[in-house]
Amino acid sequence: MFVIRFFQTLIVVVLLISSAWAAPSGPVVVSSPDGSLKTTIFVNGDGELSYKVDRKDQSILQASTLGFQFRDVPTVGSDCEIVREQERKIRETWHPLWGENKTIVNNCNETTVFITHKNGAPDAAVTFRVFNDGLGFRTRIEPQDGFKDYELLAENTNFVFPADHTAWWIPDNWDTYESIYSQTPITKIGQVSHPLNPSHTHGAARGDAPHGCNTPVTLSTSNGLYLALHEANLTDYAGMTLVPREGASPTLKSQLVPWPDGVKVRGEAPFLTPWRTVQVADTPGGLIESSLILNLNEPNKLSQVENIRPVKLLGVWWSMHLGAETWGMEGGRHGATTENVKRYLDFAADNGFDGVLVEGWNTGWESWYKDDNFDFTTPYEDFDLPEITAYAKKRGVELVGHLETGGQIESFEKRLDATLDQYKKYGVTSVKTGYAGQIRPAGQYHHGQWMVRHYRKVLTEAAERGITLNAHEPIKDTGLRRTYPNMMTREGVRGMEWNAWSRGNPPEHTVNLAFTRMLAGPLDYTPGIFDITFANTGDEYRFWNKIDGLETKGRLHSTLARQLALFVVLYSPIQMASDLPENYEGHPAFQFLREVPVDWDESKVVNGKLGDYVTLARRQGNDWFIGSITDENAREFSLPLTFAKPGKYEVVIYADGKDADFQSNPTDYQISKIKLNTRQKKSLKVRLAPGGGAAIVMRKVD
Ligand code: NOJ
Ligand code: CA
């Protein structure tokens, strides 16, 4: 049955599967297709199921145990033996509806080991898939005597490293991913706080659960390798965090986000974990170019895909974060008025954008913290939904919907059908959701199983109505967009908004995002602010940040050219140019935002160093768009153009001005136009100012 369905859904790809069964006589070895990566699965001297990973004679992971503690069930993975193994080869090429690359190769060798227990624990199967650039493994337990309804109390997946590698990580807050990345040895993960993260960043009500990090966490080794740990296909399970464990070797151990009663995962057998993933690359850019997370998800399940397309938006949004307009009607500065929205729609239509996101159009914002305050369908009196959607249609652009739930899940679920039906009725095909604040009912967390189920429910309900989603305060991305391509993008990142009302994001932050958060999938950072110091917004409106007792006026820590570069560096199929139309109007650099695509045929990392700089080149058709960003240090690059087809190009370079500096002179920029032939000219010089960047358009002309 499984095999038949598998073939049905993969009709358009080349797939070769060979399968072999055997009873293992010793450790089971799974090698990558190119033979460079080797995973060995075995039972250690204490009877514990274990695995280790090597790459060309280097140890990636030393003997690491795997196990599960269910309520009233002996430990799975202890006192066990491997009784059987099954092998498959997966050789597949597939084409996502949208993404960083139009063609994705899924080549790996798969082995499932079947274990039985002497301690009376249920039989289990652990499947490993080993790719050239990493591996994934997951555990499955079929229903059997003594294992039907289960309650998982702990997953004990260990990652034991041969050395205390450098790690880039965010705290394992159970409600938010909106943190600055810290750089420490593995053994210090979760043990220090970044000065820019709010003091609650580890989360409040977590009892005595040890502190650690969320995933993806990225590591660099002293012998020049880069690793990233994450998970793929998180479907009906709790989000996995990682905590360092005391022991001889640096070890990270899984810690799942709990239900209010402490149970981690509950359900009815079969029990199936998401894939636990380890990416391995010779360069930090290799991690970005990998498709391992997507390949560990199932093929597209949606047949109704007409509305699923990447879009470039403007938003009635930033003005609210600045305080110049409001989400609600209080104070007479309501942003989402019919007139204002039409102004945005006109600006979008006139400049080749696809639509406008509008927040604060529905009632309830004044009483956000009251239960049941939003009904998600009633517009404020100065917002005419039928008129606006008809106007948008006339202008050939879209209204993008918004649903801020304030974390009130039961209230939202009660109204979900009516809410999505209303959007469908008015032809709104793209909706942003939000879950700011603590989850109600209290005791549930954004990253626990209960919320994973909620996010999935919203996704599938939206899919049925041909609606695409952009979730804010989401569960982390684990590659689900392959299966549900209406899951376009999500936040789960300390994005632009933090510059409006906190001490902001240092230049290094967006560099690090490319090598960490972006490995999970698209991120709705919302770049594109031109008024870097908010000079055009009166101080009287501005929020003043009091986080951690520090009062500071908001501003960006960026140059203007860098804002353009972020559209290429930080991938998202929904990109919202986040500044106000009046800050774009007539600005020469706005031309780049008009032109930059939101969907790509191919993506390449040109250079990069964690914490320092990164350059990406992305292709649409024969044209390349390049984005390069640096930390607080100026840099000069000679960018190799080997990614581009040989030939003639017209090149426009949006660079930092001679005197640009993210602190003292952020808006100094220069635009230069040149013609070049990549047959003769093999590289391009760019200079990035401190906190700066460069955005380059290369259009093929022959
Ligand atoms: C937080 C989201 O990240 C932001 O984009 C949104 O504007 C506010 N919540 C209000 O919903
Ligand atoms: Ca947010």
XYZ file of C-alpha atoms and ligand atoms in Angstrom:
714
model
C 0.000 0.000 0.000
C 2.760 2.396 1.048
C 4.832 1.568 -2.007
C 1.870 2.059 -4.351
C 1.067 5.482 -2.927
C 4.699 6.424 -3.030
C 4.873 5.740 -6.750
C 1.621 7.518 -7.462
C 2.807 10.751 -5.945
C 6.179 10.641 -7.643
C 5.091 10.080 -11.199
C 7.066 13.008 -12.577
C 10.386 12.140 -11.032
C 13.046 9.626 -11.758
C 13.081 7.252 -8.848
C 15.043 4.124 -8.393
C 14.489 2.006 -5.365
C 16.222 -1.199 -4.575
C 15.432 -2.987 -1.401
C 17.215 -5.656 0.565
C 16.468 -7.435 3.812
C 19.024 -8.962 6.107
C 19.607 -10.077 9.637
C 22.609 -8.059 10.820
C 25.583 -9.946 12.166
C 27.282 -6.861 13.564
C 26.977 -3.111 13.382
C 24.852 -1.831 10.513
C 26.643 0.649 8.250
C 24.845 3.130 5.981
C 27.024 5.130 3.586
C 26.117 8.173 1.534
C 25.813 7.697 -2.249
C 29.341 9.160 -2.737
C 30.715 7.065 0.126
C 32.036 10.075 2.060
C 29.599 9.978 4.966
C 29.142 6.836 7.015
C 26.630 6.140 9.768
C 27.106 3.070 11.950
C 24.205 1.754 14.001
C 24.890 -0.702 16.806
C 23.961 -1.812 20.299
C 26.613 -0.763 22.826
C 28.055 -2.861 25.649
C 25.237 -1.727 27.938
C 22.562 -2.923 25.522
C 21.655 0.602 24.342
C 20.804 1.439 20.752
C 23.566 3.708 19.441
C 24.826 5.359 16.275
C 27.939 7.184 15.174
C 28.812 9.231 12.120
C 32.128 9.596 10.279
C 33.138 11.548 7.239
C 36.301 10.655 5.326
C 38.119 9.472 8.477
C 36.900 12.348 10.619
C 34.493 11.691 13.428
C 31.331 13.797 13.132
C 29.408 12.140 15.957
C 30.852 9.645 18.381
C 28.839 6.742 19.795
C 25.528 8.395 20.746
C 22.579 6.609 22.329
C 18.934 6.816 21.267
C 15.996 6.081 23.530
C 12.424 6.884 24.515
C 10.725 6.925 27.884
C 6.966 6.350 27.686
C 4.627 6.275 30.675
C 4.190 2.717 32.001
C 6.423 1.229 29.291
C 10.016 -0.040 29.728
C 12.650 2.148 28.063
C 12.720 1.869 24.280
C 16.333 1.619 23.108
C 17.638 -0.085 26.293
C 18.346 -3.765 26.719
C 17.734 -4.246 23.022
C 19.065 -6.009 19.969
C 18.957 -5.293 16.261
C 17.123 -8.194 14.683
C 16.733 -7.131 11.107
C 17.615 -4.397 8.657
C 16.091 -3.177 5.441
C 17.868 -1.101 2.813
C 16.667 1.195 0.052
C 18.316 3.591 -2.314
C 16.459 6.803 -3.111
C 17.415 8.520 -6.364
C 14.935 11.216 -7.187
C 14.822 14.592 -8.916
C 11.860 16.819 -8.143
C 10.636 20.298 -8.919
C 9.035 22.440 -6.220
C 6.225 24.807 -7.190
C 8.373 27.664 -5.914
C 11.596 28.051 -4.004
C 15.295 28.842 -4.052
C 15.916 26.199 -6.743
C 13.726 24.812 -9.507
C 15.378 21.409 -9.465
C 16.140 19.408 -6.351
C 18.063 16.164 -6.249
C 17.200 13.712 -3.498
C 19.924 11.078 -3.401
C 20.405 9.026 -0.296
C 20.813 5.545 1.027
C 18.271 4.424 3.561
C 18.484 1.689 6.139
C 15.852 0.766 8.702
C 16.965 -1.208 11.720
C 14.345 -3.186 13.622
C 14.935 -3.658 17.326
C 13.430 -5.926 19.937
C 13.850 -5.614 23.703
C 14.619 -7.986 26.523
C 13.115 -5.481 28.970
C 9.620 -5.900 27.521
C 9.600 -2.572 25.644
C 7.758 -2.542 22.303
C 9.537 -3.444 19.076
C 10.700 -0.345 17.230
C 12.170 0.619 13.872
C 14.711 3.369 13.308
C 15.222 4.601 9.754
C 18.422 6.371 8.724
C 18.796 8.263 5.458
C 22.355 9.194 4.611
C 22.972 11.866 1.977
C 26.282 13.240 0.716
C 25.660 16.335 2.831
C 24.215 14.904 6.017
C 21.727 12.495 7.470
C 18.329 12.155 9.048
C 16.872 9.476 11.296
C 13.463 8.820 12.751
C 11.845 6.202 14.990
C 8.573 4.380 14.420
C 6.714 2.093 16.827
C 3.761 0.158 15.455
C 0.717 -0.603 17.611
C 1.350 -3.824 19.535
C 0.522 -5.482 22.840
C 1.225 -2.959 25.600
C 1.610 -0.063 23.150
C -1.568 1.572 21.871
C -2.339 4.964 23.438
C 0.999 6.342 24.509
C 2.389 9.230 26.536
C 5.992 10.085 25.810
C 7.773 11.492 28.845
C 11.234 11.927 27.311
C 13.011 11.476 24.016
C 16.668 10.767 24.688
C 18.382 11.401 21.377
C 22.025 12.238 21.940
C 24.540 13.946 19.686
C 28.033 13.298 21.059
C 30.773 15.408 19.481
C 34.476 14.602 19.377
C 35.358 18.174 20.422
C 33.745 21.246 21.931
C 32.952 22.922 18.584
C 31.894 26.535 18.263
C 28.105 26.844 18.162
C 25.755 29.599 16.967
C 22.486 29.252 18.801
C 19.360 30.926 20.130
C 17.885 30.134 23.552
C 15.342 27.320 23.785
C 12.441 29.548 24.715
C 9.290 27.429 24.371
C 7.329 30.346 22.940
C 9.639 32.319 20.674
C 12.487 32.117 18.183
C 12.923 35.888 18.173
C 16.421 36.061 19.608
C 19.908 37.198 18.676
C 22.365 34.351 18.071
C 25.093 33.674 20.626
C 28.444 32.143 19.763
C 29.864 29.775 22.408
C 31.360 26.293 22.685
C 28.761 23.488 22.626
C 29.104 22.957 26.371
C 28.103 26.594 27.052
C 24.916 26.495 24.961
C 22.047 27.931 26.992
C 24.408 28.839 29.817
C 24.995 32.494 28.874
C 22.601 35.186 27.680
C 23.195 37.539 24.788
C 23.150 41.147 26.031
C 20.556 42.089 23.407
C 18.098 39.315 24.206
C 15.369 40.286 26.671
C 15.835 38.706 30.086
C 12.792 36.461 29.569
C 14.394 34.899 26.519
C 14.679 31.462 28.036
C 10.976 31.464 28.786
C 9.189 31.873 32.067
C 7.279 28.873 33.356
C 9.659 26.055 32.549
C 10.235 24.610 36.026
C 13.649 23.056 36.415
C 14.053 22.058 32.764
C 17.710 22.702 31.866
C 18.487 25.529 29.463
C 19.724 24.916 25.962
C 19.062 26.056 22.431
C 16.523 25.712 19.721
C 17.288 24.412 16.256
C 18.729 24.891 13.711
C 21.969 25.193 15.656
C 25.093 25.611 13.528
C 28.553 24.398 14.529
C 32.028 24.961 13.154
C 34.814 22.508 13.930
C 38.505 23.260 14.373
C 39.296 21.190 11.290
C 37.159 23.293 8.994
C 33.815 21.495 8.871
C 30.372 23.013 9.362
C 27.481 21.123 10.936
C 23.870 21.973 11.635
C 21.361 20.083 13.776
C 17.645 20.479 13.145
C 14.551 18.411 12.445
C 12.419 17.658 9.391
C 8.711 16.914 8.971
C 7.448 17.919 12.413
C 3.870 16.681 12.048
C 2.268 15.489 15.294
C 4.994 15.826 17.876
C 6.583 18.415 20.165
C 9.302 20.775 18.928
C 12.801 19.537 19.780
C 15.262 21.704 21.676
C 18.808 20.651 22.568
C 20.496 20.894 25.940
C 24.177 20.338 26.686
C 24.826 17.334 28.855
C 27.555 16.852 31.400
C 29.868 14.071 30.355
C 33.224 13.104 28.941
C 32.526 14.468 25.454
C 30.498 17.533 24.522
C 26.966 16.249 24.060
C 23.653 17.760 23.043
C 20.550 15.902 24.117
C 16.988 16.343 22.882
C 14.515 18.041 25.210
C 10.932 18.247 23.963
C 8.559 21.117 24.704
C 5.899 19.794 27.113
C 2.130 19.836 27.564
C 0.883 21.508 30.790
C 1.051 18.146 32.606
C 4.655 17.536 31.601
C 3.884 14.901 28.956
C 5.895 15.619 25.812
C 3.958 13.781 23.123
C 0.689 11.897 23.338
C -1.217 9.909 20.773
C -2.297 6.572 19.480
C 0.201 4.147 17.929
C 1.854 4.110 15.464
C 4.314 6.483 17.125
C 6.489 8.339 14.638
C 9.107 10.994 15.352
C 10.120 13.782 12.991
C 13.506 13.281 11.337
C 16.441 14.349 13.484
C 18.890 15.921 11.073
C 22.633 16.521 10.928
C 23.935 18.559 8.005
C 27.645 18.425 7.149
C 29.516 20.754 4.788
C 33.025 21.908 3.950
C 31.937 25.541 3.824
C 29.282 27.429 5.770
C 27.618 28.149 2.409
C 27.308 24.414 1.804
C 24.797 24.282 4.655
C 22.679 26.956 2.923
C 22.790 25.217 -0.457
C 21.665 21.868 0.978
C 18.130 20.575 0.332
C 18.328 17.868 2.987
C 15.468 19.207 5.121
C 13.106 19.432 2.124
C 14.116 15.999 0.875
C 13.097 14.479 4.205
C 9.536 15.714 3.711
C 6.867 14.042 1.641
C 5.937 15.174 -1.883
C 3.221 17.744 -2.543
C -0.191 16.575 -1.330
C -2.173 19.498 -2.757
C -3.957 19.317 -6.065
C -5.431 22.801 -5.857
C -2.381 24.992 -6.459
C -3.559 27.844 -8.743
C -3.302 30.456 -6.007
C 0.053 29.293 -4.744
C 2.616 31.757 -6.039
C 5.389 33.867 -4.543
C 4.441 37.525 -4.073
C 6.095 40.866 -3.403
C 4.088 43.108 -1.137
C 3.812 46.429 0.565
C 2.206 46.633 3.962
C 0.037 48.847 6.108
C 2.384 47.684 8.822
C 5.571 49.628 9.569
C 3.677 52.789 10.443
C 2.070 50.879 13.314
C 5.372 49.555 14.578
C 6.756 53.087 14.454
C 3.705 54.338 16.339
C 2.710 56.830 13.631
C -0.492 54.873 12.976
C -2.332 52.359 15.123
C -3.895 48.922 14.637
C -7.003 49.975 16.571
C -9.146 53.115 16.458
C -7.797 54.675 19.643
C -6.100 58.059 19.292
C -7.557 58.809 15.852
C -4.578 57.419 13.934
C -6.064 54.199 12.570
C -3.853 52.841 9.768
C -6.208 50.448 7.956
C -8.670 52.971 6.581
C -10.226 52.454 3.159
C -8.518 55.571 1.886
C -5.073 54.681 3.203
C -5.286 51.096 1.970
C -6.278 52.337 -1.513
C -3.228 54.596 -1.480
C -1.019 51.575 -0.759
C -2.825 49.477 -3.392
C -2.218 52.204 -5.967
C 1.434 52.438 -5.053
C 1.754 48.644 -5.288
C 0.016 48.536 -8.671
C 2.077 51.449 -10.045
C 5.339 49.798 -9.037
C 4.822 46.196 -10.070
C 4.134 44.775 -6.618
C 1.603 41.959 -6.208
C -0.358 43.213 -3.252
C -0.664 44.889 0.127
C -0.758 43.283 3.556
C -3.169 45.118 5.818
C -3.049 44.759 9.603
C -5.517 46.237 12.052
C -8.508 46.007 9.710
C -10.616 43.869 12.046
C -12.019 44.900 15.419
C -10.585 43.871 18.758
C -7.140 45.491 18.799
C -7.945 47.835 21.691
C -8.709 44.872 23.945
C -6.008 42.486 22.741
C -5.413 40.988 26.164
C -9.082 40.245 26.873
C -10.249 36.727 26.097
C -12.202 36.356 22.882
C -11.523 39.957 21.790
C -11.064 39.236 18.083
C -13.816 37.769 15.938
C -11.505 37.899 12.882
C -14.294 38.868 10.491
C -15.714 42.236 11.580
C -13.981 45.218 9.970
C -13.523 48.562 11.708
C -16.101 51.063 10.528
C -13.587 52.961 8.391
C -12.453 49.841 6.523
C -14.735 48.735 3.678
C -13.732 45.166 2.843
C -15.927 44.685 -0.280
C -14.892 48.036 -1.690
C -11.199 47.481 -0.996
C -11.071 43.991 -2.467
C -12.976 45.171 -5.554
C -10.576 48.094 -5.908
C -7.553 45.816 -5.540
C -8.929 43.557 -8.257
C -9.495 46.513 -10.550
C -5.896 47.595 -10.036
C -4.614 44.049 -10.652
C -3.197 43.589 -7.155
C -4.311 41.712 -4.036
C -5.335 42.494 -0.534
C -3.368 40.205 1.765
C -5.295 39.265 4.875
C -4.170 39.289 8.476
C -5.285 37.350 11.534
C -3.637 38.272 14.812
C -4.836 35.758 17.382
C -2.900 37.094 20.353
C -2.316 33.409 21.136
C -6.029 32.736 21.833
C -6.247 29.390 20.169
C -9.642 28.093 21.228
C -11.266 31.382 20.335
C -9.541 31.307 16.928
C -10.336 27.676 16.155
C -13.986 28.271 16.925
C -14.056 30.905 14.188
C -11.524 29.431 11.797
C -14.005 28.210 9.187
C -15.965 31.445 9.090
C -12.768 33.486 8.978
C -11.208 31.606 6.083
C -14.553 31.405 4.276
C -14.872 35.177 4.431
C -11.406 35.652 2.982
C -12.222 33.183 0.228
C -15.469 34.977 -0.530
C -13.626 38.245 -1.105
C -10.916 36.610 -3.207
C -8.170 37.002 -0.619
C -5.769 34.147 -1.340
C -2.873 34.962 0.967
C -3.134 35.419 4.734
C -0.673 36.282 7.484
C -1.399 34.757 10.901
C 0.018 35.879 14.243
C 0.365 34.367 17.697
C 1.955 37.174 19.705
C 1.992 36.714 23.474
C 1.460 33.648 25.637
C -0.757 30.868 24.378
C -4.207 30.640 25.896
C -5.123 28.110 27.366
C -2.278 28.852 29.774
C 0.343 26.158 30.076
C 0.452 25.352 26.370
C 3.500 26.611 24.499
C 3.964 27.783 20.931
C 6.445 24.973 20.358
C 4.598 22.081 21.998
C 2.615 19.288 20.329
C -0.760 20.910 21.008
C 0.276 23.978 19.010
C 1.970 21.890 16.292
C -1.472 20.362 15.752
C -3.073 23.795 15.679
C -0.663 25.226 13.107
C -1.231 22.153 10.927
C -4.983 22.476 11.207
C -4.871 26.095 10.044
C -2.556 25.099 7.186
C -4.787 22.322 5.881
C -7.973 24.363 6.307
C -6.343 27.199 4.372
C -5.183 24.761 1.677
C -8.733 23.534 1.184
C -9.773 27.072 0.363
C -6.816 27.782 -1.888
C -5.275 30.154 0.666
C -1.540 30.481 1.293
C -0.059 31.260 4.712
C 2.614 33.381 6.309
C 2.681 32.480 10.009
C 4.164 34.796 12.591
C 5.146 33.480 16.020
C 5.021 30.071 14.307
C 6.325 26.626 15.045
C 9.747 26.296 13.430
C 9.966 25.400 9.769
C 10.870 21.756 9.187
C 10.434 21.670 5.420
C 6.682 21.192 5.284
C 6.429 23.452 2.247
C 7.325 20.445 0.111
C 4.140 18.657 1.191
C 1.945 21.737 1.676
C 3.260 24.359 -0.744
C 0.641 26.828 0.550
C 2.892 27.138 3.642
C 4.812 29.957 2.028
C 6.842 31.642 4.711
C 6.920 32.351 8.394
C 8.520 34.590 10.948
C 10.154 32.672 13.785
C 12.959 35.156 13.609
C 13.934 38.384 15.333
C 12.907 40.465 12.341
C 12.712 44.078 11.285
C 10.035 45.009 13.839
C 12.599 44.733 16.645
C 14.403 47.755 15.200
C 11.293 49.857 15.768
C 10.789 49.173 19.440
C 13.877 47.598 20.955
C 17.614 48.091 20.952
C 17.393 46.531 17.523
C 19.297 43.986 15.525
C 23.069 44.420 15.156
C 24.499 44.045 11.620
C 25.904 40.617 12.454
C 22.382 39.310 13.144
C 21.222 39.079 9.537
C 24.559 37.529 8.516
C 24.047 34.832 11.121
C 20.429 34.278 10.116
C 21.583 33.077 6.701
C 23.660 30.316 8.312
C 21.223 29.329 11.053
C 17.513 30.190 10.885
C 17.463 30.118 7.076
C 18.559 26.447 7.054
C 15.041 25.653 8.314
C 13.322 27.453 5.438
C 11.967 30.811 4.264
C 11.932 33.666 6.749
C 9.679 36.699 6.781
C 12.242 39.229 8.023
C 10.553 42.114 6.116
C 13.607 44.079 4.953
C 13.609 47.258 2.895
C 13.522 50.188 5.327
C 14.984 53.276 3.617
C 14.362 55.749 6.458
C 17.054 54.097 8.557
C 16.930 56.462 11.542
C 13.160 57.126 11.320
C 13.940 60.759 10.544
C 10.622 61.096 8.695
C 8.498 59.955 11.645
C 7.934 62.394 14.481
C 9.414 61.504 17.859
C 6.058 62.108 19.492
C 4.726 58.878 18.016
C 7.692 56.679 18.594
C 7.771 53.759 21.011
C 10.603 54.026 23.480
C 12.132 50.764 24.363
C 12.339 49.875 28.009
C 13.406 46.275 27.616
C 15.854 45.340 30.370
C 15.635 48.831 31.808
C 17.337 50.435 28.828
C 15.586 53.261 27.121
C 16.562 53.770 23.514
C 15.136 55.359 20.434
C 14.605 52.823 17.692
C 16.593 52.836 14.450
C 18.142 50.335 12.066
C 21.732 49.185 12.384
C 22.188 49.011 8.651
C 23.082 51.024 5.602
C 20.527 51.597 2.873
C 22.295 49.394 0.288
C 22.264 46.554 2.809
C 18.458 46.797 2.994
C 18.351 45.964 -0.714
C 20.840 43.116 -0.368
C 18.658 41.426 2.255
C 16.012 40.715 -0.427
C 18.500 38.358 -2.042
C 20.264 37.051 1.053
C 17.226 36.209 3.218
C 15.016 33.936 1.153
C 11.255 34.272 1.378
C 8.618 33.636 -1.323
C 6.620 36.446 0.263
C 8.764 39.552 0.527
C 7.232 42.656 2.000
C 9.115 45.845 1.225
C 8.403 47.137 4.670
C 8.873 50.915 4.493
C 6.155 53.490 3.844
C 5.350 54.414 0.224
C 6.397 58.002 0.924
C 9.914 56.796 1.803
C 10.160 54.922 -1.514
C 8.483 57.445 -3.784
C 11.046 58.917 -6.182
C 13.972 57.171 -4.484
C 16.452 55.888 -7.119
C 17.328 52.802 -5.035
C 13.646 51.733 -5.044
C 14.247 50.502 -8.582
C 16.019 47.458 -7.128
C 12.952 46.548 -5.063
C 10.759 46.907 -8.125
C 12.956 44.486 -10.036
C 14.044 41.883 -7.502
C 12.181 38.573 -8.023
C 10.653 36.531 -5.210
C 11.075 33.166 -6.895
C 14.302 31.639 -8.148
C 15.577 29.015 -10.550
C 18.886 28.553 -8.788
C 20.675 29.849 -5.690
C 24.399 29.902 -4.902
C 26.412 31.022 -1.932
C 29.315 33.085 -3.289
C 31.187 33.571 -0.018
C 30.480 33.619 3.671
C 31.748 33.399 7.191
C 29.579 32.967 10.263
C 29.452 36.145 12.281
C 31.202 38.156 9.541
C 29.716 38.291 6.058
C 27.749 36.421 3.415
C 27.043 36.808 -0.304
C 24.327 34.974 -2.212
C 23.624 34.905 -5.932
C 20.188 33.866 -7.143
C 19.108 33.303 -10.732
C 15.832 33.841 -12.477
C 15.970 32.945 -16.149
C 19.330 34.187 -17.410
C 19.575 37.032 -14.905
C 21.381 36.978 -11.602
C 20.686 38.999 -8.496
C 23.447 39.207 -5.916
C 23.187 40.294 -2.303
C 26.175 40.766 -0.052
C 26.138 41.861 3.609
C 28.753 42.356 6.306
C 28.840 42.750 10.074
C 30.086 45.990 11.690
C 33.318 45.810 9.679
C 33.901 47.217 6.199
C 34.996 44.653 3.598
C 36.182 44.488 0.045
C 35.303 41.498 -2.051
C 36.325 40.342 -5.445
C 33.244 38.224 -6.130
C 33.939 35.342 -8.526
C 31.342 35.311 -11.327
C 31.724 31.608 -12.047
C 28.048 31.030 -11.225
C 26.952 33.010 -14.308
C 26.774 31.573 -17.819
C 29.584 32.885 -20.029
C 28.459 35.959 -21.947
C 27.592 39.634 -21.873
C 25.710 41.209 -19.011
C 24.386 44.631 -18.130
C 25.138 45.142 -14.497
C 23.659 47.601 -12.015
C 25.403 47.851 -8.669
C 23.647 49.366 -5.673
C 26.507 49.876 -3.243
C 27.316 51.731 -0.052
C 28.497 55.275 -0.701
C 32.126 56.211 -0.149
C 31.395 57.585 3.305
C 28.629 55.194 4.280
C 28.638 53.757 7.776
C 25.702 52.063 9.485
C 26.025 54.292 12.534
C 27.134 57.694 11.305
C 26.086 57.811 7.652
C 23.647 55.002 6.860
C 21.867 56.463 3.824
C 24.939 57.172 1.686
C 24.669 54.941 -1.379
C 25.730 54.878 -5.001
C 24.308 53.257 -8.118
C 26.648 52.364 -10.957
C 25.956 50.727 -14.304
C 28.519 48.713 -16.226
C 28.629 46.207 -19.066
C 30.773 43.134 -18.743
C 31.521 39.868 -20.468
C 32.042 36.996 -18.060
C 34.270 35.328 -20.636
C 36.842 38.026 -19.929
C 35.879 39.419 -16.575
C 35.878 36.686 -13.994
C 35.120 38.687 -10.887
C 33.466 41.833 -9.623
C 34.858 44.152 -6.959
C 32.494 45.432 -4.293
C 33.146 47.393 -1.149
C 30.817 47.064 1.815
C 30.745 49.807 4.454
C 30.649 48.963 8.164
C 27.170 47.442 8.679
C 26.697 47.707 4.929
C 25.901 45.678 1.876
C 25.606 45.603 -1.875
C 22.843 44.513 -4.229
C 23.659 43.728 -7.835
C 21.502 43.034 -10.871
C 23.192 41.170 -13.735
C 21.002 40.939 -16.820
C 22.179 38.761 -19.673
C 22.120 40.644 -22.954
C 23.232 38.120 -25.578
C 3.998 40.536 15.671
C 4.291 40.257 14.243
O 5.569 39.729 14.080
C 4.148 41.551 13.482
O 4.521 41.377 12.135
C 2.725 42.032 13.609
O 2.638 43.291 12.994
C 2.330 42.174 15.073
N 2.639 40.998 15.812
C 0.862 42.467 15.212
O 0.131 41.354 14.770
Ca 6.996 38.694 15.862
